[in-house]
Structure formats: structure tokens, C-alpha cells
Amino acid sequence: MDCKKLLKKLTLKEKVMQITQLIPRMFDTDDTGALTGPIASLNISEEDLYNTGSVLNVYGAQKSISLQNRYLERNKHKIPMIIMQDVIHGYKTIYPIQLGLGASFNQEMVKECSSMAAKESSVDGVHLTFAPMVDLVRDARWGRVMESTGEDPYLNCVMSKAQVEGYQGDLGKYKVAGCVKHIAAYGASESGLDYNTVDMSERTLREYYLPAYKAAVDAGVEMVMTSFNTVEGIPSVGNKWLVDDVLRKEWGFNGVVISDFNAVRELITHGVAKDGKQAALMSINATTDIEMATTEYLQNVEQLIKEGKLSEKQIDDAVLRVLELKDKLGLFENPHKDTDVELAKEIVLCKEHRDLARKMAEESAVLLKNNGILPFNKNVKSVAVIGPHANTGNINGFWSYSADPKNTTTVLQGLKNYLGEDRVKYAFGCSAVLTDTDQSQIDEAVNLAKSCDAVILCVGEVETDSGEANSKSNIELTDLQYKLVERVVEANPNTAVALFTGRPLAIVKLNEIAPAILNMWMPGTEGGPALTNLMFGEVSPSGRLSMTFPASTGQCPIYYNHYNTGRPAPNREITYGYCASYIDGPTYPLYPFGYGLTYSEFEYSPVKLSSANMTIDGSITASVTVKNVGKRTAKEVVQMYIRDVYASVVRPVKELKGYKKIELAPNESQTVEFTITKEQLEFYGRDLVKRAEAGTFYVFIGKDSDVSEYAEFELV
Ligand code: GLC
């Protein structure tokens, strides 16, 4: 399509509607066929409506086809809409939440899953997904940590690239356009309170929060979504420095930028826009192309151009980017892209997809504790499966509304499929609802636990207690669930706890009580079979924490790559003294970033460096030999961290700069090598110039971020 030529045919109003995105309810028609819906609230005409450039969250191939057809019948220029949706970690076959994807340290599998989600959603009517979300997170009180791959910029960059490649590929068959979000630093919302203020130095923004968005841009992501929060006092949607200067001019992104839901209008609420007109002016000047769910652009652009505050060229630039995206998606040739009602019935939730979702859930789970009771013996005579997450399909996570929980293979069903109906007994025990205090079913659960050889106790968070607008001021397990855990473990010490959660929880007490804890995150459609395979040793757990588990809510935000301070806490004990330590509780986290157990044991040789010195344009190799000294084949995530011991600005005590996930049989060894170049040593100085500075560096290679042995080299 010659988009420039098409652009010339459009009136100003038609142009502005191309950069307006509406919700599908706007197209609801009543019996008379007259448009009702809430379009009146947005003060737009039927003609405007059928010039809308895109729509979000249309469900199902049939609806997508009929909406697009009805739209094109009425659209004068036959310009198809882009149909967009939040396909965050699966479409109808759901795989683990993103914290789990990060914890897998398996970007190849994550890419495969993104590709699967693209295939399912594209045949069911989706053209573009609002994913990947790559906001770096450090505060488990924030509900949307579940949507992030975690606290480390390097890991987030790896997973960001993998997902963009998986979703988009060549934008051909069974692919969808990606949309990286939410630029920028939404995960740093103060106090973990969603939509709250974000305020940090540009140096911190560039050092930690921006890299993963740039990784998506460098991977060719087609769209970028701005965040609700402020960046240096200006909300992202209207922040010209962030969107135009950094994203477009510095990074070279010339794709479409979309606001978040209602965010243009919220500039008024933030207090940076007097009215809708100023909000529209700010956002368009920032080069935010599409306004999601509101019509400030439509209501105000004409007047802003008349007043000389905006040029029509600015509108043309935005509209051209949208038309070119439609062209890349092939929508002018085929407005339905891959949508196919019959094919969707075959592809969606097919066995291949379920198997992949199960493998991803197995790969993402993190074994937090094991006193030796795991793996259970598959010849066990009877297993009690107990708890609020034992017999429910609601283990998919907050962003799974395109899926039906009825399609989830539950923990109970997974165990029955594996052990047979007779050997598996179920009791509810209690609920995980925050306000629930009903203990009436705990006795029954305790009696069942007593009567069985082994117990799998499924507790944690309700799946909708994390995700958007689900911030918590207390990230402990509920008292009611602790009552269940205490009594069940007392009744049968052969009890393993399966944790279902959308965030790190402060589970010090659970860690004391439970003989074993397997963190499943929110594992998705095949969470039940995945848990079964992990609990019975068909698969050895291999996930490693993508986000620190605090020892108390009061520690939040807490993360491994922190600065040393001038008075670091000397040890894990509660220290009364002039140092960075709490006097009323632990200062160190319960489980650190990168932590996770397996069903075997690995030994590491000391780190070897190819040289004690490195020149700025040279490189050195760091290597270790890892040996499986246990009894089972297992995977190990060999992690390399670097510390810049002194520099012109303070540097973190450790930074993940490489990892390799390897599988070793008992007694098998493997030498793992990492090449270090200046890229891994660079940081932003006080002058915001990226550089590596001469000096001493420590190289750690180990099983998690608590690794202490290192080798050192000089950058000369
Ligand atoms: C929501 C979220 C964003 C999502 C969008 C569309 O408010 O912030 O991540 O993509 O609206 O559903």
C-alpha cells in the first residue's frame, strides 16, 4: 500500500480517528442497529466511529471478523482497524506469569512460548499484542511484578528480546506485532502502590530501567506503550524528552507509540494539563501517536491547529506510522490477517501447546526448600492434595482473561492422571481470600493428611490479588492459611508445600514450618501436571528466582544489585550498631535473586581468568568447572556476576552479566566459560556518559547472587 498517497486522501478528522483507539463496546449496536454503546459519552459520531484506527480486546475470531467487516463496509477509504489485545503470557493456552518466565533463565523456551501465543491469538483475531511488559521491579508490594521478568536489567533484556522475536518473527503467518511496555520505569511506583509517583535520577533510569525497553526496540518491536507514571515530573504519555528525544531520536525508534488506557486524559488529573486540549497538545508534541480509550485528540486537534499550536504535519507523521504498521501487518491485502474460525478450533489449546505450557511451568518453578522429602516416591500408596489452589483452574494469573479457567488441568487432576484416581484424595482446607477467616474445613483436611502417606499442600495468593491495581501493604501469607499449614504439617511431616503466587511473599514462617516449598508462581493451563512431574521427580526443579524474596514486607524494595553504602550490615544477624541494619528484624532477604534448589548437588571450581589484566578494547575469559555431585540428573543455572570495586560513581555489589543453564548427569562435569568485554563493565557516569573505567573488578561465578568467591582482574 502506498501509505503516503493514502494519507493525502484523508480529511483531518479521518486522520485523527486513525490515531484514536476505542474499546469494542463502542461498536455495540442495539436491535434497531442504531449505535448505542457509550459512544455518546465520548461525544463522537457514527462516522467518526467507523474511522477509528484500532480497537482493543475483541474476543474471538468470529467477533474479530464480523467487527472488521462491519467496519470496512462503513469506512470510506477501506482502511482496516488493527485489533490489539493483552496477550501477556499466553492467549488461551496460558504459560507461567512473566516472573516465572524470568525465573526459567531459558530464553529459548520463552521465545517458543511467545511464538505459540502469537499463533493462538493470530488465528483467533488478534493482530498486535500489548507485550512484552519489561518494567524492572524491586518492590513486591506492587501487583504488576507478576507481569515482569524481574529485578535484573540483564535478564530483562534477554527476555525482552526473546519475546519480541517470538511474537513478531517476520510478521508473517501466525505472528503478531509486539508492543513493549510501559516506558518508563512503571515498576518503580513508590511504595509499590500502582499508578503512584516515580521519581529517580536520570542516571538510575538509564542504568537499570531503560535497557529492557531498548532491547525490545533493538529487536525490532513494532510498538511502544507509555506508562501511567511520571518521569522526572512529567507523565510518560506527555513526556517529550522520554518519547521523542530518547525513544525516537536517541534509540532510532520510528514505530508507533500508544498511550496507556485513558492516560492522555489523566494528564489533567496529574495536574500537568489544564484541560483535554492541553493534554492532547502535550501528548502529540511528545509524539505519542495513538490515544487509547479517550478522544481528547479528536475533540481538540482541529482547534490546536487553528491556533497554530500544532501542525497538521505532526498529525500526518503519527497517522503515517499507524498506516505503515497496518501495511506491515498486510491488513490492506487481508484485513483479517490470520484470523480463521475453523483453524482456531484446531490450534487453540492443542496438545502441542499444552505440552509446551507444561514444560515452561516445569522450567519456571523454583524449589525454595527441601529437607529431603522431595521428590516423592511414585509408588506412594496415597497422596492428600489440600488447599485453596489444589482444585481450581484459577492458577493462570491476572493477565489471562482471554483464557477459560475450565481448561486448566488442576493440581488434583494432574495428580490423578499420574497416580490414578484411587491414590489421590482431596480436601479444600481453607481459602486464600485475604479477608476469609473460615476455619471450618481445616479439621477435615488435617484428618485426610493423617490418613495419607504424602501430602501436597497448595497455598498462596488468589490469582487476582496481583496484577494491575492489586498493590499490597502486607506480603505475608494469610493467617488462615498458616493455621492450615501448621496443622497439616503437624499431622503429617511428609508434606510438601506448593506455593501459588504472583509476587515474592515474605514467608519466613512458612520456611520454618514446611519441610519443602516449591514455588509454582502462577503456572498456567498445565500447572497441575507440571507440579506433579516436579513433585515426583520426573523433572528436577531448575528455576531460579528472578526477584528477591524479602524476609518481611518492611524490607521492600529490596534487590541484590544494590550499592554497598558506607556501612553495610556486617552479617545476617540483627545488628545494633551504626550500620545499614534493622534493629527489629532481618536485613538480608529470605531468598536472594538467582536462588533455587534442584534434586541434585553441584560443585563449582574456583573462578579461573584467562588474564589478570584486561585492556579497554580487549577481553578476558572467566571459567569454572561445574560438577554434579548428587544422585540425579539436574539443571544448573551457572551465573556470572561482576563487581566494579571502585569508580567515579558508586557501583553495585554485584551485577549479573551472563548465565548458562546446563544439564549434568550424576558425576558429570562441564567447564563453563564467559567472555568479558568492556560492554559488561560499562556504566553511566555522573555526566550520563556510558563508560568503563580502569580499576579492579571482581568476577563471581556461582549458583545465585549470594555467591562470595571471586577472582579479580585489573582493567588497565
Ligand atoms: C491497562 C494496562 C496496560 C494494558 C492496557 C490495555 O491499563 O496498564 O498494560 O495493555 O490497559 O488493556
XYZ file of C-alpha atoms and ligand atoms in Angstrom:
728
model
C 0.000 0.000 0.000
C 1.278 3.486 -0.783
C 0.579 4.885 2.646
C 1.728 8.396 1.833
C -0.683 8.529 -1.071
C -3.498 7.171 1.100
C -2.704 9.727 3.793
C -3.212 12.540 1.320
C -6.812 11.422 0.735
C -7.807 11.727 4.378
C -9.547 14.686 5.965
C -8.130 15.971 9.246
C -10.933 14.275 11.172
C -10.312 10.971 9.391
C -6.624 11.312 10.246
C -7.262 11.950 13.920
C -9.560 8.951 14.180
C -6.750 6.807 12.763
C -4.751 7.708 15.885
C -7.635 7.030 18.220
C -8.189 3.580 19.760
C -11.575 2.632 21.157
C -12.935 -0.278 23.159
C -15.207 -2.718 21.297
C -18.239 -1.720 23.371
C -18.292 1.456 21.293
C -19.417 -0.684 18.378
C -22.259 -2.369 20.274
C -25.483 -1.953 18.341
C -28.990 -2.416 19.768
C -31.907 -4.106 17.976
C -32.603 -1.073 15.834
C -28.977 -1.251 14.604
C -28.565 2.343 15.738
C -25.310 2.818 17.545
C -25.872 2.961 21.246
C -22.942 1.850 23.339
C -21.095 4.531 25.302
C -20.060 6.495 22.210
C -22.285 9.303 23.409
C -20.027 9.665 26.416
C -17.119 10.280 24.109
C -19.119 12.728 22.038
C -18.284 11.098 18.707
C -20.409 10.496 15.667
C -21.115 7.246 13.849
C -18.939 8.457 11.004
C -16.064 9.082 13.444
C -16.573 5.650 14.911
C -16.075 3.984 11.562
C -12.836 5.832 11.077
C -11.300 4.506 14.299
C -7.754 3.346 13.614
C -7.671 0.471 16.091
C -9.634 -1.339 18.735
C -8.530 -3.335 21.765
C -9.731 -6.504 23.423
C -12.073 -8.025 20.856
C -12.652 -11.651 21.829
C -12.669 -14.435 19.290
C -12.198 -14.992 15.587
C -15.870 -14.597 14.720
C -16.213 -11.279 16.553
C -12.998 -10.021 15.012
C -14.116 -10.905 11.510
C -17.621 -9.506 11.854
C -16.435 -6.288 13.507
C -13.789 -5.682 10.847
C -16.284 -6.458 8.060
C -18.955 -4.167 9.526
C -16.298 -1.508 9.960
C -14.980 -1.762 6.390
C -18.488 -1.595 4.946
C -18.784 1.836 6.541
C -15.218 3.096 6.190
C -14.931 5.319 3.145
C -11.273 4.581 2.423
C -11.441 0.868 3.341
C -8.657 1.300 5.901
C -8.835 -1.742 8.227
C -8.540 -1.458 12.009
C -5.690 -3.035 13.940
C -7.136 -5.384 16.542
C -4.979 -5.320 19.670
C -5.078 -7.330 22.896
C -3.163 -8.091 26.089
C -1.624 -11.446 25.298
C 0.933 -11.333 28.095
C 1.870 -14.930 28.885
C -0.339 -16.980 26.633
C -3.641 -16.476 24.841
C -5.932 -19.403 25.697
C -3.120 -21.822 26.488
C -1.593 -19.958 29.402
C 2.003 -20.469 30.471
C 3.568 -19.072 33.665
C 3.421 -15.419 34.598
C 6.437 -13.394 33.497
C 8.179 -13.608 36.898
C 8.206 -17.329 36.180
C 9.462 -16.831 32.638
C 12.353 -14.807 34.034
C 12.953 -17.488 36.659
C 13.300 -20.105 33.931
C 16.529 -18.491 32.716
C 15.568 -20.258 29.485
C 15.087 -17.614 26.819
C 14.812 -20.165 24.029
C 11.746 -21.697 25.660
C 10.328 -18.260 26.440
C 10.659 -17.349 22.760
C 8.883 -20.583 21.820
C 6.043 -19.733 24.186
C 5.700 -16.215 22.778
C 5.532 -17.723 19.317
C 2.835 -20.149 20.481
C 0.834 -17.265 21.971
C 1.174 -15.376 18.698
C -0.121 -18.363 16.754
C -3.138 -18.908 19.003
C -4.083 -15.264 19.173
C -3.498 -14.512 15.476
C -5.889 -17.250 14.286
C -8.399 -16.016 16.852
C -8.446 -12.465 15.562
C -5.561 -10.596 17.202
C -3.119 -8.538 15.082
C -0.993 -6.989 17.846
C -0.305 -7.818 21.496
C 0.435 -5.336 24.258
C 3.513 -7.344 25.217
C 6.249 -7.812 26.327
C 5.975 -5.923 29.586
C 9.602 -5.345 30.631
C 9.308 -2.974 33.578
C 12.130 -3.662 36.040
C 10.719 -4.390 39.505
C 12.146 -4.216 43.013
C 9.091 -3.880 45.238
C 6.938 -6.967 45.754
C 4.108 -4.828 47.136
C 3.402 -3.744 43.522
C 0.838 -6.056 41.974
C 2.295 -5.932 38.487
C 5.610 -7.554 39.452
C 3.876 -10.708 38.180
C 3.998 -9.232 34.704
C 7.744 -8.504 34.763
C 10.677 -10.833 34.250
C 12.205 -9.378 37.400
C 14.754 -7.150 39.108
C 17.759 -7.585 36.882
C 18.368 -5.432 33.793
C 20.488 -8.054 32.024
C 17.919 -10.858 32.463
C 15.106 -8.479 31.485
C 16.961 -7.531 28.279
C 17.463 -11.178 27.343
C 13.789 -11.988 27.919
C 12.597 -8.795 26.211
C 14.455 -9.694 23.009
C 13.292 -13.321 23.138
C 9.638 -12.327 23.429
C 9.710 -9.723 20.655
C 11.308 -12.301 18.345
C 8.773 -14.922 19.399
C 5.712 -12.720 18.904
C 6.803 -10.932 15.736
C 9.197 -13.111 13.774
C 8.831 -11.695 10.249
C 5.265 -10.522 10.998
C 4.175 -13.276 8.634
C 1.727 -16.094 9.227
C 0.741 -16.767 12.831
C 2.729 -13.753 14.048
C 1.505 -10.645 15.809
C 3.111 -7.253 16.233
C 4.571 -6.679 19.672
C 4.260 -3.633 21.905
C 6.905 -3.198 24.586
C 5.640 -1.527 27.738
C 5.446 0.553 29.847
C 8.047 3.155 29.007
C 9.336 4.122 31.506
C 10.043 2.812 34.982
C 6.426 1.974 35.888
C 7.835 -0.747 38.150
C 9.373 1.880 40.419
C 6.000 3.225 41.605
C 6.661 4.493 45.108
C 5.665 2.174 47.993
C 4.644 -0.454 45.487
C 1.428 1.494 45.029
C 0.135 1.150 41.474
C -0.064 4.361 39.427
C 1.994 6.116 42.125
C 4.779 8.607 41.619
C 8.066 7.506 40.121
C 10.962 9.793 40.856
C 14.589 8.893 40.230
C 17.762 10.290 38.756
C 18.249 10.025 35.027
C 21.373 8.023 35.833
C 19.366 5.359 37.642
C 16.729 5.409 34.921
C 19.332 4.754 32.265
C 21.350 2.270 34.320
C 18.514 -0.023 35.403
C 15.107 0.856 33.964
C 15.596 1.791 30.291
C 17.762 -1.085 28.975
C 14.984 -3.659 28.568
C 12.783 -1.262 26.553
C 15.763 -0.555 24.322
C 16.403 -4.272 23.964
C 12.893 -4.602 22.539
C 13.437 -1.650 20.197
C 16.743 -3.145 19.045
C 14.902 -6.432 18.452
C 12.524 -4.567 16.132
C 9.403 -4.222 18.264
C 6.674 -2.503 16.261
C 5.004 -0.512 19.028
C 5.811 1.056 22.397
C 3.336 1.876 25.153
C 3.899 4.747 27.538
C 3.400 4.309 31.264
C 0.900 5.953 33.597
C 3.583 7.327 35.891
C 5.653 10.472 35.931
C 9.265 10.506 34.771
C 11.064 13.482 36.310
C 7.758 15.165 36.999
C 6.049 14.633 33.660
C 3.802 11.596 32.957
C 5.302 9.483 30.195
C 2.478 9.949 27.673
C 3.195 13.676 27.552
C 6.924 13.468 28.187
C 8.674 14.751 25.065
C 12.151 14.111 26.468
C 11.347 10.439 27.102
C 9.332 9.618 23.968
C 10.738 11.920 21.304
C 14.291 12.641 22.476
C 15.236 9.263 23.992
C 12.983 6.654 22.357
C 12.848 8.147 18.891
C 15.894 10.309 18.382
C 18.446 8.584 20.633
C 17.338 4.979 20.081
C 16.095 5.441 16.485
C 12.587 4.072 17.078
C 10.252 5.130 14.270
C 7.317 2.876 15.065
C 4.005 3.602 16.708
C 3.759 4.879 20.277
C 0.462 4.301 22.078
C -0.758 5.753 25.356
C -1.962 3.532 28.130
C -5.681 3.316 28.847
C -7.163 6.803 29.473
C -3.651 8.141 30.168
C -3.924 11.191 27.882
C -6.926 12.452 29.828
C -5.174 11.630 33.110
C -2.640 14.360 32.413
C -5.364 16.639 33.786
C -5.629 14.577 36.974
C -1.855 14.511 37.326
C -2.008 18.272 37.202
C 0.212 18.917 34.194
C -2.650 19.765 31.805
C -5.315 22.359 32.469
C -7.811 20.564 30.247
C -8.213 17.979 27.486
C -6.908 20.418 24.941
C -3.613 20.868 26.750
C -3.430 17.118 27.383
C -3.791 16.454 23.667
C -1.190 19.112 22.876
C 1.344 17.630 25.341
C 0.872 14.072 24.111
C 1.073 14.864 20.413
C 4.088 17.096 20.963
C 5.687 14.190 22.834
C 4.996 12.128 19.661
C 2.618 9.712 21.367
C 0.724 8.563 18.279
C -2.370 6.670 19.441
C -4.688 7.826 22.229
C -6.149 4.744 23.917
C -9.784 4.758 25.008
C -10.401 8.526 25.113
C -10.917 11.189 22.443
C -9.004 14.267 23.532
C -7.171 14.185 20.207
C -10.455 14.129 18.299
C -12.010 16.845 20.406
C -9.073 19.238 20.272
C -6.681 18.766 17.358
C -8.604 20.882 14.863
C -8.668 23.857 17.248
C -4.995 23.366 18.210
C -4.009 23.515 14.551
C -6.199 26.599 14.014
C -4.411 28.256 16.934
C -1.044 27.320 15.437
C -0.104 25.235 18.468
C 0.079 22.047 16.425
C 0.924 21.490 12.766
C -1.034 19.095 10.580
C 2.334 17.560 9.730
C 2.613 16.304 13.299
C -0.688 14.529 12.811
C 0.398 13.268 9.408
C 3.581 11.784 10.897
C 1.585 9.917 13.535
C -1.031 8.697 11.078
C 1.623 7.572 8.612
C 3.264 5.417 11.302
C -0.089 3.784 12.017
C -0.845 3.210 8.322
C 2.636 1.749 7.786
C 2.104 -0.653 10.684
C -1.169 -1.777 9.071
C 0.743 -2.257 5.838
C 3.475 -4.301 7.552
C 0.747 -6.491 9.013
C -0.683 -6.990 5.499
C -4.069 -5.700 6.622
C -4.739 -3.776 3.433
C -4.468 -7.025 1.481
C -6.145 -9.135 4.167
C -7.926 -7.151 6.901
C -8.309 -10.339 8.949
C -4.632 -11.331 8.749
C -4.536 -14.949 10.088
C -7.998 -14.999 11.618
C -9.695 -18.293 10.862
C -12.663 -19.570 12.838
C -12.191 -23.235 11.900
C -8.413 -23.238 12.225
C -8.694 -21.589 15.636
C -10.678 -24.593 16.855
C -7.765 -26.858 15.898
C -4.886 -24.705 17.065
C -6.102 -23.127 20.274
C -5.332 -25.339 23.310
C -3.967 -28.112 21.089
C -1.847 -30.822 22.759
C 1.400 -29.381 21.420
C 0.599 -26.039 23.030
C -0.459 -27.626 26.319
C 2.755 -29.654 26.372
C 4.821 -26.517 25.848
C 2.916 -24.674 28.575
C 3.607 -27.583 30.919
C 7.309 -27.629 30.083
C 7.506 -23.867 30.650
C 5.809 -24.288 34.034
C 8.267 -27.047 34.945
C 11.174 -24.835 33.840
C 9.904 -21.813 35.786
C 9.181 -23.407 39.149
C 11.686 -22.642 41.926
C 12.423 -25.145 44.683
C 12.857 -22.919 47.736
C 13.286 -25.563 50.434
C 13.647 -29.320 50.599
C 14.566 -31.228 53.761
C 14.821 -34.340 51.633
C 11.196 -35.384 51.341
C 11.166 -34.423 47.659
C 10.919 -35.942 45.165
C 8.099 -38.157 46.415
C 8.216 -41.843 45.506
C 5.774 -42.546 42.697
C 4.830 -45.839 44.400
C 3.388 -43.921 47.311
C 0.105 -45.565 48.395
C -1.898 -42.406 48.937
C -1.450 -38.683 48.440
C -3.571 -35.979 50.022
C -3.807 -32.842 47.936
C -5.061 -29.990 50.060
C -5.552 -26.249 49.945
C -7.195 -23.392 48.051
C -5.084 -23.931 44.911
C -5.423 -27.702 44.808
C -8.627 -27.994 42.827
C -9.073 -24.777 40.871
C -8.428 -23.621 37.324
C -7.624 -20.151 38.645
C -3.868 -20.634 38.647
C -3.297 -18.652 35.435
C -2.550 -15.219 36.803
C -4.135 -11.789 36.454
C -3.462 -11.268 32.723
C -5.201 -14.378 31.464
C -8.671 -13.063 30.767
C -8.692 -14.447 27.211
C -8.417 -17.935 28.714
C -11.082 -20.036 30.403
C -10.013 -21.473 33.796
C -12.174 -24.512 32.954
C -9.427 -25.503 30.515
C -6.782 -25.613 33.236
C -5.553 -29.040 34.270
C -5.740 -28.578 38.018
C -3.264 -29.920 40.570
C -5.834 -32.503 41.650
C -6.444 -33.638 38.080
C -2.752 -33.668 37.293
C -2.072 -35.930 40.260
C -4.987 -38.249 39.382
C -3.753 -38.529 35.793
C -0.325 -39.515 37.126
C -1.147 -41.701 40.128
C -4.661 -42.873 39.297
C -7.947 -41.839 40.906
C -7.698 -44.169 43.905
C -4.417 -42.938 45.309
C -5.286 -39.237 45.330
C -7.567 -37.690 47.981
C -8.610 -34.039 48.129
C -9.609 -31.569 50.822
C -10.124 -27.826 50.446
C -8.771 -26.875 53.856
C -9.369 -23.138 53.625
C -9.477 -20.240 51.217
C -6.678 -17.852 50.207
C -9.018 -14.869 50.127
C -7.405 -12.089 52.154
C -10.456 -11.426 54.311
C -11.565 -15.022 54.790
C -11.384 -16.458 58.344
C -13.480 -19.606 57.927
C -11.616 -22.466 59.615
C -14.496 -24.910 59.367
C -12.838 -27.168 56.790
C -9.378 -27.373 58.337
C -10.187 -30.368 60.544
C -11.265 -32.421 57.531
C -8.015 -31.537 55.776
C -5.954 -32.445 58.814
C -7.664 -35.805 59.126
C -7.066 -36.507 55.473
C -3.391 -35.573 55.857
C -3.101 -38.007 58.764
C -4.574 -40.807 56.680
C -2.285 -40.454 53.659
C 1.360 -41.310 53.028
C 2.243 -37.957 51.487
C 0.682 -34.511 51.346
C 0.847 -31.793 48.713
C -0.389 -28.566 50.276
C -1.292 -25.841 47.771
C -1.378 -22.339 49.246
C -0.510 -18.794 48.283
C -2.350 -15.865 46.708
C -5.640 -15.643 44.888
C -4.630 -15.128 41.236
C -6.322 -11.722 41.100
C -4.508 -10.447 44.203
C -1.587 -9.489 41.991
C -1.660 -7.758 38.624
C -2.885 -4.258 37.809
C -4.221 -2.175 40.690
C -3.523 -5.006 43.151
C -0.903 -3.479 45.415
C -0.445 -4.913 48.904
C 0.801 -3.344 52.116
C 1.475 -6.800 53.551
C 3.034 -9.592 51.502
C 2.781 -12.304 54.138
C 0.748 -15.488 53.663
C -2.674 -15.109 55.309
C -3.037 -16.173 58.951
C -5.802 -18.564 57.925
C -3.501 -20.404 55.540
C -0.787 -20.542 58.185
C -3.281 -22.259 60.503
C -3.866 -24.854 57.788
C -0.148 -25.315 57.103
C 0.785 -25.670 60.764
C -1.883 -28.264 61.488
C -1.354 -30.267 58.291
C 2.436 -30.436 58.724
C 1.983 -31.446 62.358
C -0.412 -34.179 61.236
C 1.911 -35.435 58.515
C 5.559 -34.293 58.278
C 5.725 -35.819 54.793
C 4.149 -32.636 53.460
C 5.419 -30.531 50.583
C 4.022 -27.040 50.102
C 3.321 -25.813 46.575
C 3.236 -22.005 46.551
C 0.997 -20.229 44.029
C 1.799 -16.559 43.909
C 2.019 -13.541 41.602
C 4.758 -11.922 43.669
C 7.535 -12.737 46.156
C 5.922 -13.312 49.562
C 7.538 -12.739 52.947
C 7.233 -16.379 54.023
C 9.806 -16.683 56.826
C 7.287 -18.562 58.950
C 6.407 -20.932 56.100
C 10.103 -21.536 55.561
C 10.370 -22.580 59.210
C 7.299 -24.826 59.215
C 7.266 -26.526 55.820
C 9.593 -29.480 55.099
C 9.643 -28.456 51.429
C 8.428 -25.470 49.395
C 8.083 -25.456 45.612
C 7.226 -22.029 44.188
C 5.000 -22.517 41.145
C 4.292 -18.774 40.659
C 1.000 -18.788 38.707
C 1.860 -21.699 36.392
C -0.981 -21.575 33.870
C -3.086 -24.079 31.964
C -0.879 -27.106 32.656
C 0.180 -26.121 36.145
C -1.227 -29.333 37.598
C 0.791 -31.791 35.511
C 3.882 -29.604 35.836
C 3.633 -29.640 39.622
C 3.064 -33.403 39.564
C 6.152 -34.050 37.446
C 8.246 -31.825 39.693
C 6.959 -33.291 42.965
C 7.544 -36.879 41.793
C 10.919 -36.261 40.214
C 10.000 -36.791 36.562
C 11.611 -33.378 36.225
C 14.132 -31.785 38.582
C 13.267 -28.204 39.510
C 15.532 -25.769 37.632
C 14.015 -22.313 38.111
C 15.985 -19.597 39.874
C 14.419 -16.527 41.488
C 14.015 -13.608 39.100
C 13.095 -11.404 42.037
C 14.337 -11.355 45.641
C 12.018 -12.876 48.275
C 12.041 -10.418 51.209
C 12.131 -11.627 54.814
C 9.496 -9.024 55.680
C 7.255 -6.520 53.922
C 9.259 -3.806 55.624
C 12.331 -4.698 53.592
C 10.601 -3.671 50.306
C 12.010 -2.529 47.946
C 14.895 -4.986 48.173
C 17.147 -6.247 45.391
C 20.532 -7.945 45.009
C 22.321 -5.390 42.818
C 22.295 -2.701 45.498
C 25.082 -0.291 46.372
C 27.392 -1.168 49.258
C 26.786 2.018 51.273
C 29.463 3.229 53.685
C 28.180 0.985 56.466
C 26.854 -2.316 55.123
C 25.294 -4.751 57.586
C 28.232 -6.969 58.610
C 26.216 -10.192 58.641
C 22.783 -11.728 58.731
C 22.336 -11.234 62.430
C 20.171 -8.428 63.728
C 22.795 -5.812 64.453
C 22.562 -2.927 66.893
C 25.204 -0.584 65.720
C 25.967 2.187 63.330
C 25.347 0.240 60.135
C 22.669 -0.352 57.494
C 20.703 -2.876 59.529
C 17.208 -3.046 61.027
C 17.022 -3.462 64.800
C 13.619 -5.173 64.748
C 14.036 -7.820 62.095
C 16.282 -9.312 59.420
C 18.142 -7.060 56.998
C 19.007 -9.753 54.489
C 16.284 -11.277 52.265
C 14.803 -14.727 52.842
C 15.857 -15.990 49.390
C 18.144 -13.983 47.076
C 17.913 -13.257 43.373
C 19.102 -16.248 41.327
C 18.370 -18.725 44.146
C 16.801 -22.121 43.578
C 17.420 -25.742 44.627
C 17.434 -28.871 42.497
C 17.174 -32.578 43.287
C 20.926 -32.866 43.000
C 24.026 -31.011 44.174
C 26.554 -29.067 42.122
C 30.124 -28.174 42.999
C 32.000 -25.254 41.453
C 35.712 -24.969 40.967
C 37.305 -21.587 41.763
C 36.901 -18.991 39.027
C 39.735 -19.005 36.517
C 40.557 -15.902 34.452
C 42.480 -16.021 31.188
C 44.423 -12.967 32.354
C 44.837 -10.778 35.426
C 44.625 -7.697 33.240
C 42.299 -6.519 30.514
C 42.671 -3.571 28.163
C 39.626 -1.487 27.345
C 39.293 -2.952 23.862
C 40.434 -6.404 24.865
C 38.598 -9.271 26.545
C 39.240 -11.970 29.087
C 37.597 -15.306 29.688
C 36.224 -16.383 33.036
C 35.576 -20.056 33.568
C 34.585 -22.612 36.163
C 34.164 -26.351 36.145
C 30.804 -27.441 37.467
C 30.262 -30.992 38.677
C 27.038 -32.792 39.522
C 27.943 -34.490 42.801
C 24.416 -35.620 43.513
C 22.395 -38.665 42.586
C 20.117 -37.236 39.911
C 20.399 -35.597 36.537
C 19.549 -31.937 37.035
C 19.884 -28.492 35.502
C 22.011 -25.734 36.977
C 21.903 -22.044 36.105
C 25.544 -21.031 36.203
C 25.517 -17.303 36.908
C 28.321 -14.814 36.355
C 28.318 -11.587 38.371
C 30.785 -8.725 38.148
C 31.643 -6.061 40.702
C 33.364 -2.804 39.818
C 35.176 -2.268 43.104
C 35.579 1.497 42.827
C 34.615 4.058 40.207
C 33.640 7.692 39.751
C 30.129 6.805 40.979
C 29.152 4.026 43.378
C 28.685 0.656 41.707
C 26.505 -2.304 42.779
C 27.974 -5.044 44.951
C 27.212 -7.421 42.094
C 25.673 -7.333 38.645
C 24.534 -10.335 36.614
C 26.485 -10.214 33.347
C 25.934 -13.705 31.999
C 24.377 -17.078 32.719
C 24.243 -20.529 31.199
C 21.654 -23.170 32.006
C 23.284 -26.578 31.775
C 22.142 -30.144 32.468
C 24.512 -32.659 34.047
C 24.127 -36.304 34.932
C 25.488 -37.569 38.258
C 29.337 -37.258 38.323
C 29.301 -35.365 35.048
C 31.375 -32.154 34.875
C 31.345 -29.271 32.442
C 33.577 -26.268 32.059
C 31.508 -23.126 31.600
C 33.123 -20.082 30.043
C 32.101 -16.437 29.879
C 33.827 -13.822 27.766
C 34.160 -10.406 29.398
C 34.497 -7.298 27.265
C 34.118 -3.625 28.086
C 30.361 -3.807 27.406
C 29.900 -5.769 30.633
C 31.919 -3.204 32.567
C 30.251 -0.039 31.330
C 28.002 2.225 33.395
C 26.590 5.764 33.254
C 28.805 8.302 34.976
C 27.607 11.420 36.743
C 27.788 13.102 33.321
C 25.454 10.444 31.906
C 28.171 9.276 29.559
C 28.407 5.491 29.332
C 31.889 4.270 30.003
C 34.110 1.627 31.613
C 36.750 2.955 33.996
C 40.140 1.448 34.729
C 40.430 -0.296 38.078
C 39.775 -3.528 39.919
C 36.905 -5.876 39.066
C 35.720 -8.999 40.851
C 34.265 -11.890 38.879
C 31.877 -14.231 40.707
C 30.517 -17.409 39.146
C 28.029 -19.409 41.187
C 24.555 -20.720 41.786
C 22.919 -17.495 42.901
C 23.608 -13.856 43.765
C 24.816 -14.816 47.259
C 27.998 -16.258 45.713
C 31.014 -14.894 47.583
C 34.129 -16.434 46.000
C 35.606 -14.394 43.177
C 38.652 -13.837 41.012
C 39.869 -10.345 40.277
C 41.345 -8.548 37.314
C 42.523 -5.056 36.513
C 41.081 -3.058 33.675
C 44.096 -1.060 32.519
C -4.055 -1.381 31.111
C -2.578 -1.672 31.310
C -1.835 -1.968 30.040
C -2.759 -2.695 29.080
C -3.835 -1.705 28.672
C -4.857 -2.327 27.707
O -4.451 -0.313 31.924
O -1.817 -0.713 32.021
O -0.688 -2.755 30.387
O -2.036 -3.131 27.938
O -4.518 -1.158 29.791
O -5.583 -3.333 28.353
